C-alpha atoms as a PDB file:
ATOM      1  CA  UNK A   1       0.000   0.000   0.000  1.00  0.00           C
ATOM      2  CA  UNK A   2       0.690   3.605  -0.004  1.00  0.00           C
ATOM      3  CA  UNK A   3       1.014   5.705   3.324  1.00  0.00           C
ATOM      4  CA  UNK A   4      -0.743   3.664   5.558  1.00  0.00           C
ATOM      5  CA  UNK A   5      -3.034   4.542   8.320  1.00  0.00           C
ATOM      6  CA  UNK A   6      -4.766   2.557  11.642  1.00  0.00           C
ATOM      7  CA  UNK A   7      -8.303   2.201  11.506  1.00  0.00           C
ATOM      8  CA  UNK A   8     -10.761   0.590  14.043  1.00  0.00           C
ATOM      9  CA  UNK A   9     -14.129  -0.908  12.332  1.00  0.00           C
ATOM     10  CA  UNK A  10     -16.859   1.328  14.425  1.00  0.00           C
ATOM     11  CA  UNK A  11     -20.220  -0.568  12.646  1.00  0.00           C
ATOM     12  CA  UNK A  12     -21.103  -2.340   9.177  1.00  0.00           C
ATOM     13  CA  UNK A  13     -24.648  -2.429   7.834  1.00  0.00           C
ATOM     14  CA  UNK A  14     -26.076  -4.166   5.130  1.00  0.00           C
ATOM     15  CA  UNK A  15     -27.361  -1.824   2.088  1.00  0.00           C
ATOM     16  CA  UNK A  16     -28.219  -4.017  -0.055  1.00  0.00           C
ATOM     17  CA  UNK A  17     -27.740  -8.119  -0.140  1.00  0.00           C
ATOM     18  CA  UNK A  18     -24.313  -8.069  -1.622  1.00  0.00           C
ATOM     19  CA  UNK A  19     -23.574  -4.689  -0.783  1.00  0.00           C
ATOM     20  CA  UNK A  20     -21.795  -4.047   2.917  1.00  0.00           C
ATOM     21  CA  UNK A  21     -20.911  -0.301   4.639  1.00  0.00           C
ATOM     22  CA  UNK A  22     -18.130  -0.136   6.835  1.00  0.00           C
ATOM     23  CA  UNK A  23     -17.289   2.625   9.268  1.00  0.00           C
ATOM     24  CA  UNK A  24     -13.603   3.179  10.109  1.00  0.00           C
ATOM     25  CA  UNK A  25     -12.394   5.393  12.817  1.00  0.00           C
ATOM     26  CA  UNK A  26      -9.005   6.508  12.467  1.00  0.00           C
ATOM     27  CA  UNK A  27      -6.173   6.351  15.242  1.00  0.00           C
ATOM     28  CA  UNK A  28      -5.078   9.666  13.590  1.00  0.00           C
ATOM     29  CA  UNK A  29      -8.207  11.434  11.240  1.00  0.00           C
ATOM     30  CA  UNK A  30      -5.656  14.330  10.387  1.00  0.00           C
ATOM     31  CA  UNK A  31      -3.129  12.086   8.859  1.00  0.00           C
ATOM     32  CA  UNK A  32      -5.347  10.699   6.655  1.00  0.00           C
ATOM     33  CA  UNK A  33      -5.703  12.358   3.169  1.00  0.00           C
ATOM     34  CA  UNK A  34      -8.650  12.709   0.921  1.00  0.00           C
ATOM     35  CA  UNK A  35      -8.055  13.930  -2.168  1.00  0.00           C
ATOM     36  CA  UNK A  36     -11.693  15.363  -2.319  1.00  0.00           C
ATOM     37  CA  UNK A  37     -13.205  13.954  -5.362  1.00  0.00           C
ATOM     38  CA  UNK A  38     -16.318  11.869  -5.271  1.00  0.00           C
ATOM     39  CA  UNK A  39     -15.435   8.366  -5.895  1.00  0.00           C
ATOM     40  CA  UNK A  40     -12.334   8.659  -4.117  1.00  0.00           C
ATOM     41  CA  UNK A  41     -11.141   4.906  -2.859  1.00  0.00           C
ATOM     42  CA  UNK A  42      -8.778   3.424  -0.615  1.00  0.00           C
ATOM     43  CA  UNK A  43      -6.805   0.639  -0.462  1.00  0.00           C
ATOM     44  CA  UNK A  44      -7.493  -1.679   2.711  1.00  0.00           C
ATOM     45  CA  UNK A  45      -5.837  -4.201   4.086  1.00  0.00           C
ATOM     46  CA  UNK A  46      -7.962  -7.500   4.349  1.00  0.00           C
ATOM     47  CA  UNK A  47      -5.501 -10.451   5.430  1.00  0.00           C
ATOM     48  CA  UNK A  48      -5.089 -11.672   1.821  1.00  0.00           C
ATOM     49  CA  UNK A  49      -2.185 -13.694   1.315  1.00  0.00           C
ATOM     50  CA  UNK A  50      -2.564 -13.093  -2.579  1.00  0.00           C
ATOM     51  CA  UNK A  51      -1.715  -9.950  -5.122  1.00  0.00           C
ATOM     52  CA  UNK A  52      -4.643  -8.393  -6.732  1.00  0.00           C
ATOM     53  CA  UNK A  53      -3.785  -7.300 -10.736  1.00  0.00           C
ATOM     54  CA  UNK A  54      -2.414  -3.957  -9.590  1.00  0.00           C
ATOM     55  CA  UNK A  55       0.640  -6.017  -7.248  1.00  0.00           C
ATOM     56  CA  UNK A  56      -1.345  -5.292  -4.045  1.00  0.00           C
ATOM     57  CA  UNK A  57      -2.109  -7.534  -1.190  1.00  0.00           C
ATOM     58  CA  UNK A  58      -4.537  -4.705  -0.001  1.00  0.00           C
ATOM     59  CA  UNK A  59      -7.644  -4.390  -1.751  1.00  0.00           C
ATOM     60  CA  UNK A  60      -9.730  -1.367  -2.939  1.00  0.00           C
ATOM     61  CA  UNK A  61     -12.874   0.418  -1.773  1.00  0.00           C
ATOM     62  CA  UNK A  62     -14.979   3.524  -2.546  1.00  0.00           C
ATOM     63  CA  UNK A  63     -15.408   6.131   0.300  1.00  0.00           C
ATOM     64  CA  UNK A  64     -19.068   6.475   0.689  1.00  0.00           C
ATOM     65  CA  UNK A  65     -19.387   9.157   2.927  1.00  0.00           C
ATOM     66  CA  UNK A  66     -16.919  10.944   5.157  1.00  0.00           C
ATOM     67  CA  UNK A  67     -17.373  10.680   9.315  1.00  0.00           C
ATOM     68  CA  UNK A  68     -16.468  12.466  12.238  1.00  0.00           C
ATOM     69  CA  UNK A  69     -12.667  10.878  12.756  1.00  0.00           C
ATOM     70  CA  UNK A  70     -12.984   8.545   9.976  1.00  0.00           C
ATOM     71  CA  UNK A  71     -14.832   7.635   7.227  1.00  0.00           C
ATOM     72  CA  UNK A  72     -17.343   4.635   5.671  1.00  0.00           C
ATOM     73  CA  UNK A  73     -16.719   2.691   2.512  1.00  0.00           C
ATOM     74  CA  UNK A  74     -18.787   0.519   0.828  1.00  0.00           C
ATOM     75  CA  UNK A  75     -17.563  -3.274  -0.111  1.00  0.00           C
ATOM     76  CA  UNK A  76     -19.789  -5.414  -2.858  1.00  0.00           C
ATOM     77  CA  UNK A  77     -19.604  -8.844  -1.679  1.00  0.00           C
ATOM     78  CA  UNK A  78     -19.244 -11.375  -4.929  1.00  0.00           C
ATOM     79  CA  UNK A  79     -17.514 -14.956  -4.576  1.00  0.00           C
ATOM     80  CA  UNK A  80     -15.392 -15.666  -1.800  1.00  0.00           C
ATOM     81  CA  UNK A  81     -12.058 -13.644  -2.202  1.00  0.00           C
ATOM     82  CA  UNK A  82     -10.696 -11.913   0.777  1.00  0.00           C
ATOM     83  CA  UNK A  83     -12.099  -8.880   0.199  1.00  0.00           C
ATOM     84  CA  UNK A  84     -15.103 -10.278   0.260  1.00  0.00           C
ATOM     85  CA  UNK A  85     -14.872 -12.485   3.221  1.00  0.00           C
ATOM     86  CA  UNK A  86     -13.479  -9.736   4.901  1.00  0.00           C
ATOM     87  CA  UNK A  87     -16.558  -7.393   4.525  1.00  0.00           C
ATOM     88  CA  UNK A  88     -18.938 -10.354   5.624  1.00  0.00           C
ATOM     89  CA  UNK A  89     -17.038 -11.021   8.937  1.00  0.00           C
ATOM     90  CA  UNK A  90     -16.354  -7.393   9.772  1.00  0.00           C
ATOM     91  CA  UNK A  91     -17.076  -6.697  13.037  1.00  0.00           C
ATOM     92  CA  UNK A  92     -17.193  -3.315  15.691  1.00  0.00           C
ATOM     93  CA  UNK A  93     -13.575  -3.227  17.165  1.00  0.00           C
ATOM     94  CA  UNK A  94     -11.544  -4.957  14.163  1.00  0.00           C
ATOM     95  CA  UNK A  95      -8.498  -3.730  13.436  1.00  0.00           C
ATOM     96  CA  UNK A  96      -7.151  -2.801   9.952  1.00  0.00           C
ATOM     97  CA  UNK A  97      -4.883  -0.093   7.591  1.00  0.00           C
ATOM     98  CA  UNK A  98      -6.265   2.331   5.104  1.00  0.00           C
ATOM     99  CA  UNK A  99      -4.610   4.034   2.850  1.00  0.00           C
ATOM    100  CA  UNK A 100      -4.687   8.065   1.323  1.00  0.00           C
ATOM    101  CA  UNK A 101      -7.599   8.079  -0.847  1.00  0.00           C
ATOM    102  CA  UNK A 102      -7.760   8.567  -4.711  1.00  0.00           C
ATOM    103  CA  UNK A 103     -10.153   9.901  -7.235  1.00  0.00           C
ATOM    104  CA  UNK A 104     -11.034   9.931 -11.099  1.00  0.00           C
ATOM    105  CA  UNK A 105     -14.440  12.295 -11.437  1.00  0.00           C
ATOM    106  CA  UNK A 106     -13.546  15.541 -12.590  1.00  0.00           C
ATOM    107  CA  UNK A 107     -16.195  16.997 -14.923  1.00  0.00           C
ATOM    108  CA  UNK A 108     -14.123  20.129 -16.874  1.00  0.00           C
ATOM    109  CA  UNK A 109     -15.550  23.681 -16.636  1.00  0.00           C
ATOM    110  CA  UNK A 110     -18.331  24.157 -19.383  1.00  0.00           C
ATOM    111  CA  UNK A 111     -19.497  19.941 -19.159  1.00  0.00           C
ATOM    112  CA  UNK A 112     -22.676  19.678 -20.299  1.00  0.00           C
ATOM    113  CA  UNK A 113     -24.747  16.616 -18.830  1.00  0.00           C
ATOM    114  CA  UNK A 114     -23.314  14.510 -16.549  1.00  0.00           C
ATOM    115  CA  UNK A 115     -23.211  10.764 -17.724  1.00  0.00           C
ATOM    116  CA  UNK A 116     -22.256   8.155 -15.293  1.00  0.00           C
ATOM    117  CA  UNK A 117     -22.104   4.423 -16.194  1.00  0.00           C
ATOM    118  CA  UNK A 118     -21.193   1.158 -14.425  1.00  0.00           C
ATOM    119  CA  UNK A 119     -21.748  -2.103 -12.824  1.00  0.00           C
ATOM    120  CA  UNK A 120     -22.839  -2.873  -9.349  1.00  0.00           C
ATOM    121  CA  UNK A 121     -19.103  -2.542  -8.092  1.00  0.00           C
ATOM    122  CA  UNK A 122     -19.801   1.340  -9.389  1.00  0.00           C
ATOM    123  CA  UNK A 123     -22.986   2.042  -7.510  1.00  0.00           C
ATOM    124  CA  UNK A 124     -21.307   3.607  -4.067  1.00  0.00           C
ATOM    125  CA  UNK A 125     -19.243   6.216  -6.419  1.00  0.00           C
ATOM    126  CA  UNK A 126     -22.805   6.902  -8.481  1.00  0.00           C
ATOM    127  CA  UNK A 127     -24.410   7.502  -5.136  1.00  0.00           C
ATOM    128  CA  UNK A 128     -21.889   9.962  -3.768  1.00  0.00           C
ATOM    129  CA  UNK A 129     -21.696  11.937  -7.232  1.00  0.00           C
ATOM    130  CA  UNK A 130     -25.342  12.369  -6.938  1.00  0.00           C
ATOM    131  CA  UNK A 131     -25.581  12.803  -3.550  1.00  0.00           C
ATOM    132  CA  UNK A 132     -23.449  15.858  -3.355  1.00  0.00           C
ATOM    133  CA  UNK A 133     -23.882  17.732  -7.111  1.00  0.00           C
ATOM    134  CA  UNK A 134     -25.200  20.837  -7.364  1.00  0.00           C
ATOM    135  CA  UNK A 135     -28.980  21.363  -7.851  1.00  0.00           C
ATOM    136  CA  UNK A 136     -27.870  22.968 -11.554  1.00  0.00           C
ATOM    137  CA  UNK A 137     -26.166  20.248 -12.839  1.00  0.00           C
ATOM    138  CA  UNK A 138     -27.751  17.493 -15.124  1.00  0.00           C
ATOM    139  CA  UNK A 139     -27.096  13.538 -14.869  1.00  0.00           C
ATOM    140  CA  UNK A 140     -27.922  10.794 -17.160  1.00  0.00           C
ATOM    141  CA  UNK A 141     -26.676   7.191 -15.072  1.00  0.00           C
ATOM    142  CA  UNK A 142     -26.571   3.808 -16.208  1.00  0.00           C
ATOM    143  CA  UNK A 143     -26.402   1.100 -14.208  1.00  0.00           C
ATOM    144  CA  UNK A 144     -26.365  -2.863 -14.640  1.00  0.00           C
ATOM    145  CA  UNK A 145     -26.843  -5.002 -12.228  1.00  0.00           C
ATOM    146  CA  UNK A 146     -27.175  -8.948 -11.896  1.00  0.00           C
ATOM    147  CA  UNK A 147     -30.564  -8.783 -10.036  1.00  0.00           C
ATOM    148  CA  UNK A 148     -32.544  -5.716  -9.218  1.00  0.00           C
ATOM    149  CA  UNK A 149     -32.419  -6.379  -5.341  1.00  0.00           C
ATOM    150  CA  UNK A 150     -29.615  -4.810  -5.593  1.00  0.00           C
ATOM    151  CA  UNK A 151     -31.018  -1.237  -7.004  1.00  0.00           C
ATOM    152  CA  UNK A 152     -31.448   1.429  -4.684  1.00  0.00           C
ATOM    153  CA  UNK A 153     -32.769   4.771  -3.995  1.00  0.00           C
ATOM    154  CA  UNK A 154     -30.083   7.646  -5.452  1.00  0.00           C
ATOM    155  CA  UNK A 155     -31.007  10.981  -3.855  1.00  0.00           C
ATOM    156  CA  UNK A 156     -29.677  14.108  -5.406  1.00  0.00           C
ATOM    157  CA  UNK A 157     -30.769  17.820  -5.567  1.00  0.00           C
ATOM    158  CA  UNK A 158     -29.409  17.522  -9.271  1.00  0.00           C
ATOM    159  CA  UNK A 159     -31.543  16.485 -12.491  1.00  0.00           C
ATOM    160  CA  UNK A 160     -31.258  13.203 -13.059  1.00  0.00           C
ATOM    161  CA  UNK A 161     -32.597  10.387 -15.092  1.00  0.00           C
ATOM    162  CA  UNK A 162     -31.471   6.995 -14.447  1.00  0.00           C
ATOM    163  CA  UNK A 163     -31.729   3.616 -15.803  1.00  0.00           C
ATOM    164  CA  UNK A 164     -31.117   0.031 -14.647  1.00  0.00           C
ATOM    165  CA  UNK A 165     -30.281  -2.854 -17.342  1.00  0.00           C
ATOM    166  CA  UNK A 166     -29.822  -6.414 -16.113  1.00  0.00           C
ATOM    167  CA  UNK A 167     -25.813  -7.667 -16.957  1.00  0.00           C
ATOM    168  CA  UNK A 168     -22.343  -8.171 -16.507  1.00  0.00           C
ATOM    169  CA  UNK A 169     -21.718  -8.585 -13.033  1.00  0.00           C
ATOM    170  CA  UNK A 170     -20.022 -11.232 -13.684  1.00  0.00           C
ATOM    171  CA  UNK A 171     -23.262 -13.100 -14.082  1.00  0.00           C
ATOM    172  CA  UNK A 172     -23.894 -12.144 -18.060  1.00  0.00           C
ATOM    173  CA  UNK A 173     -22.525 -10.224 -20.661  1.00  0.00           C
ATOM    174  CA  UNK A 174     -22.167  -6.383 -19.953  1.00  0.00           C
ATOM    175  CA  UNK A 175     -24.777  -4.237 -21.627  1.00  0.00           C
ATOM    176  CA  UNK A 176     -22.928  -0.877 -20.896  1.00  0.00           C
ATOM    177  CA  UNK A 177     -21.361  -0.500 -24.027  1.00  0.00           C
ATOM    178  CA  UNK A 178     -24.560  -0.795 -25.603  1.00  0.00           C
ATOM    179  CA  UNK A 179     -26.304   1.501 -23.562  1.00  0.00           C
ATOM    180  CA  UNK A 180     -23.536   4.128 -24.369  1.00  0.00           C
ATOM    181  CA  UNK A 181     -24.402   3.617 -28.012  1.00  0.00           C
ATOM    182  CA  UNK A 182     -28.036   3.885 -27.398  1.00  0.00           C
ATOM    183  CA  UNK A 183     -27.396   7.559 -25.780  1.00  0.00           C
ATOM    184  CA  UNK A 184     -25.308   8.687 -29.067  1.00  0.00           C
ATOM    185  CA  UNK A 185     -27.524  10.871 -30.288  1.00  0.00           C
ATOM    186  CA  UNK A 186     -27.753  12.892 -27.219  1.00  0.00           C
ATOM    187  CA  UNK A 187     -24.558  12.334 -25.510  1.00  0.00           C
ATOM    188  CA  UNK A 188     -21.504  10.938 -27.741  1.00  0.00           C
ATOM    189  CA  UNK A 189     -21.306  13.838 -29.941  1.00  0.00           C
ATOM    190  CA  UNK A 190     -18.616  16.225 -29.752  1.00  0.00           C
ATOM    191  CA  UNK A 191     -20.716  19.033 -29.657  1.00  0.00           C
ATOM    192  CA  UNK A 192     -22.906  17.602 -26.634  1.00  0.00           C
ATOM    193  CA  UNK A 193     -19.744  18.744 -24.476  1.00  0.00           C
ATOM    194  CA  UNK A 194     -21.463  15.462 -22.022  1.00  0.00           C
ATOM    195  CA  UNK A 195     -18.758  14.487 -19.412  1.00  0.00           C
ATOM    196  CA  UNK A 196     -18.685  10.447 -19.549  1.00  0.00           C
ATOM    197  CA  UNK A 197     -17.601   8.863 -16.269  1.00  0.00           C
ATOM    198  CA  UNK A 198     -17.576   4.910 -16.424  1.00  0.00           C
ATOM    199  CA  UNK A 199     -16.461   2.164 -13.606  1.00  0.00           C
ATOM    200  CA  UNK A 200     -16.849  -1.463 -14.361  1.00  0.00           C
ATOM    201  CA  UNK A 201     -14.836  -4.740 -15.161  1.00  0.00           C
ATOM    202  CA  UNK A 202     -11.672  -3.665 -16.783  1.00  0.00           C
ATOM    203  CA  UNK A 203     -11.849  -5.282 -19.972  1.00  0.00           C
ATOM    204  CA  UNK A 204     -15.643  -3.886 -20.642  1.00  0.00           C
ATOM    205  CA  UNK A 205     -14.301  -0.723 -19.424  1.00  0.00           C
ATOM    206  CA  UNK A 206     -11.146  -0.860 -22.137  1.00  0.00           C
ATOM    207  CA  UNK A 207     -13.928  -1.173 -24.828  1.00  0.00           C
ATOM    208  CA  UNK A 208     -15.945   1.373 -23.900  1.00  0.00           C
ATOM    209  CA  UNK A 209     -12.886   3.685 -23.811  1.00  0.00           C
ATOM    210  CA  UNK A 210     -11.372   2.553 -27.314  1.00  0.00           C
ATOM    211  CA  UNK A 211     -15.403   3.167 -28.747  1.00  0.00           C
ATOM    212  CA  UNK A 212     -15.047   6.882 -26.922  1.00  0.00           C
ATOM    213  CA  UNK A 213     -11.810   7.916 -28.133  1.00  0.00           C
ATOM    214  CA  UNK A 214     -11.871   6.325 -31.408  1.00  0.00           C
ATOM    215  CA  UNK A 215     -15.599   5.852 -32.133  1.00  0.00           C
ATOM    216  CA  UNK A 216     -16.425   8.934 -31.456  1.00  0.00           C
ATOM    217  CA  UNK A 217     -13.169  10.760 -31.339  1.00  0.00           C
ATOM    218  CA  UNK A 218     -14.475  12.539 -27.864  1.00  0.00           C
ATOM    219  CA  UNK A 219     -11.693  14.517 -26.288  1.00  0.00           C
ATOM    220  CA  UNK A 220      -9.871  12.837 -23.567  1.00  0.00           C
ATOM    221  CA  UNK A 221     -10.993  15.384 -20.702  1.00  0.00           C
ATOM    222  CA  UNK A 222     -14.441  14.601 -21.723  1.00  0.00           C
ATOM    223  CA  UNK A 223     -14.351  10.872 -20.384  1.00  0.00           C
ATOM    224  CA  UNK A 224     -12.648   8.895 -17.098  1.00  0.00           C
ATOM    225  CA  UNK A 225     -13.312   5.219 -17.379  1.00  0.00           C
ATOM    226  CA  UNK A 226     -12.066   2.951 -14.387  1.00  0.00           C
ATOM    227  CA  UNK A 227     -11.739  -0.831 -14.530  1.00  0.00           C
ATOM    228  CA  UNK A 228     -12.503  -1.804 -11.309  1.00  0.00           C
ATOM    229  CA  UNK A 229     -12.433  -5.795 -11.303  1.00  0.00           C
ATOM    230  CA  UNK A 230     -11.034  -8.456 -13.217  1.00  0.00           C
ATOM    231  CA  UNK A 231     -13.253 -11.014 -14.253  1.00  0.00           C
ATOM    232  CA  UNK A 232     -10.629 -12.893 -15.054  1.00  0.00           C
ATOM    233  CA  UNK A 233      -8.281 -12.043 -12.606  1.00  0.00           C
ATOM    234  CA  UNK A 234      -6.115 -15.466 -13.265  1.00  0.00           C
ATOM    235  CA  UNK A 235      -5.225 -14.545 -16.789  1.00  0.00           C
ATOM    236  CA  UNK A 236      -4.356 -11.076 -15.905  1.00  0.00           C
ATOM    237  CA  UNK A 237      -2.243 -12.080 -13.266  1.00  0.00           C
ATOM    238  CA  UNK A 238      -0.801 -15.031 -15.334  1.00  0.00           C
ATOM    239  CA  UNK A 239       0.215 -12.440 -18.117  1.00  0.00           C
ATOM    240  CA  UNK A 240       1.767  -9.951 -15.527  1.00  0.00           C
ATOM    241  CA  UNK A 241       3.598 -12.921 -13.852  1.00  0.00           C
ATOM    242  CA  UNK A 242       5.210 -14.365 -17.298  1.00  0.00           C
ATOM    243  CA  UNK A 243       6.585 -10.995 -18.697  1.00  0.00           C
ATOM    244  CA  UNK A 244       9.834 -10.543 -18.862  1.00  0.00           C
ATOM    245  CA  UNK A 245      11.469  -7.820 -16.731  1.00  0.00           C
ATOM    246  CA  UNK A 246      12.151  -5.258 -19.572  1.00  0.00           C
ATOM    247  CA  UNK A 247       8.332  -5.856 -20.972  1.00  0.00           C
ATOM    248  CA  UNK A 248       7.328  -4.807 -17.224  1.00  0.00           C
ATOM    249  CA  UNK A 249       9.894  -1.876 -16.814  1.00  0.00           C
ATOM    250  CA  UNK A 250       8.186  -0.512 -20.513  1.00  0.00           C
ATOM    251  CA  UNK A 251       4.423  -0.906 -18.804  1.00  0.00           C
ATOM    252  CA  UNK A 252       5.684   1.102 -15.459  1.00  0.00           C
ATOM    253  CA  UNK A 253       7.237   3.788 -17.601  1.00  0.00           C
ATOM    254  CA  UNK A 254       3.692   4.411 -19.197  1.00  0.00           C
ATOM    255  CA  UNK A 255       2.141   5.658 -16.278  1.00  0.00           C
ATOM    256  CA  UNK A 256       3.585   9.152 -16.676  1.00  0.00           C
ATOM    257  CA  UNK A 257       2.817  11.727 -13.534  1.00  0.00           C
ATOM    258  CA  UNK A 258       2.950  14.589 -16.466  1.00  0.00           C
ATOM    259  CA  UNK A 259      -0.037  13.499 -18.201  1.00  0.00           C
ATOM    260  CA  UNK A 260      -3.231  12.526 -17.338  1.00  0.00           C
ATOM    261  CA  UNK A 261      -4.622   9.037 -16.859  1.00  0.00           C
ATOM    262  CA  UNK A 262      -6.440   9.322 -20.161  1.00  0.00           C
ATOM    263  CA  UNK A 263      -3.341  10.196 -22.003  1.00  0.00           C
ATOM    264  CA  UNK A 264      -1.367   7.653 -20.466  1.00  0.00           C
ATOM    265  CA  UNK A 265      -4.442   5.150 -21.762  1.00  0.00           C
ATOM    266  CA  UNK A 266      -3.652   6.025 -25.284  1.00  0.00           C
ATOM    267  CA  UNK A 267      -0.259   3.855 -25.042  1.00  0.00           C
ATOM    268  CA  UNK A 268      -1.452   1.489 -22.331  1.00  0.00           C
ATOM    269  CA  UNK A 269      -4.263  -0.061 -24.627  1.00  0.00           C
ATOM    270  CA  UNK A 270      -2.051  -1.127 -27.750  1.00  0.00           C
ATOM    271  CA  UNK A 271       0.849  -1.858 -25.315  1.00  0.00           C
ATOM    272  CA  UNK A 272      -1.575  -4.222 -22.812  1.00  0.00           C
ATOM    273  CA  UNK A 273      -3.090  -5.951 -26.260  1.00  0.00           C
ATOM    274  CA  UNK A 274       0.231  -6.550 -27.504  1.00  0.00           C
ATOM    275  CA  UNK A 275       0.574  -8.218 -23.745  1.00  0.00           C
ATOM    276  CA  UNK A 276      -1.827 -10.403 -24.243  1.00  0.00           C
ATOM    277  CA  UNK A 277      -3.586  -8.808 -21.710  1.00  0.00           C
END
């Protein structure tokens, strides 16, 4: 992990069936940095003995809300990794490590509507975007889900319209891409000035980029897509684990700290395809 920071579980509730809140108090709240943005997560450690695809043994959460000394994240509980185990045993008075928090929403000055797209894994981000927008700004969400139990209510003082689609999830075939397409006429156009914001599993989420940026040639401050999970999280790993050194080194020196995540994507993609990845 990053800078690391003590944190007490305070209380966990159930939102949804496979969708868990945890409270963390902090040993030391002012230590802890948030970087401010609406679907900031953490990394948290869970007791796994295994690397996720991004090297850690930690895994990652959205913040959900912020608390007095701490703050609560929300963990969706699918299969039985240790993230997940470790969200359904959670208890008051567990101990674990947090790190600084990190964002990717960031609608430009001028963004038209608001278009936010994902899987269930997405839905704590979506909530917190809504919950705290401005009563002048304009959303259209997205979200599949594998069953509707797991839909819930998304306050906001903002204009919103949203729609759920059954998929992905791990269950069946992703439907966002689709659903992008559908909105084309409103949203995908250049001239729209729409801000696209998209979390789901990372390979659906490399296609929906690639159809933004090349599709529709949309400008690369106009969209942030995050892949959150791996459905296949044994072949990424397995291609990670059998390149060589200098094929590694080459991936590392993508991530620039001079660009922007969407500009390092535009070398990432052909470079992770080339991988096998």
């Amino acid at each position: 992990m990053e800078t690391v920071h003590a944190a007490t579980i305070t209380a966990t509730e159930v939102v949804t069936p496979h969708m868990m809140r945890v409270r963390l108090r902090l040993d030391d709240p002012g230590a802890w940095v948030s970087d401010g943005t609406p679907d900031e997560c953490v990394h948290v450690e869970v007791g796994a003995e295994t690397a996720d695809a991004d090297g850690h043994s930690a895994r990652h959460y959205t913040v959900s809300g912020h608390v007095e000394d701490g703050f609560e994240m929300e963990v969706f509980i699918h299969g039985d990794g240790p993230g997940a185990t470790w969200a359904r045993t959670a208890r008051p008075g567990d101990r674990t490590e947090v790190s600084d928090s990190k964002g990717y929403y960031k609608a430009p000055e001028g963004a038209g509507t608001r278009v936010l797209v994902g899987d269930a894994t997405a839905l704590p981000a979506i909530a917190r975007i809504l919950a705290e927008a401005d009563a002048d700004e304009e959303f259209h969400v997205v979200v599949e889900l594998a069953d509707m139990a797991e839909a819930r209510d998304l306050p906001t003082a903002a204009t919103a319209t949203i729609e759920w689609r059954l998929g992905g999830n791990g269950v069946r075939a992703s439907v966002l891409k689709d659903a992008l397409i559908a909105l084309e006429d409103r949203f995908l156009d250049r001239e729209a000035g729409a801000y696209i914001w998209v979390a789901c599993e990372a390979k659906d989420s490399r296609a929906i980029r690639t159809m933004l940026r090349r599709g529709y040639g949309l400008p690369l401050t106009h969209f942030r897509i995050v892949g959150y999970w791996h459905k296949d999280l044994e072949h990424a790993l397995r291609v990670w684990n059998e390149a060589s050194e200098q094929t590694k080194a080459e991936y590392m020196s993508l991530w620039r700290d001079d660009r922007s995540d969407e500009e390092n994507w535009v070398e990432l993609e052909p470079f992770l395809q080339k991988m096998g990845a």
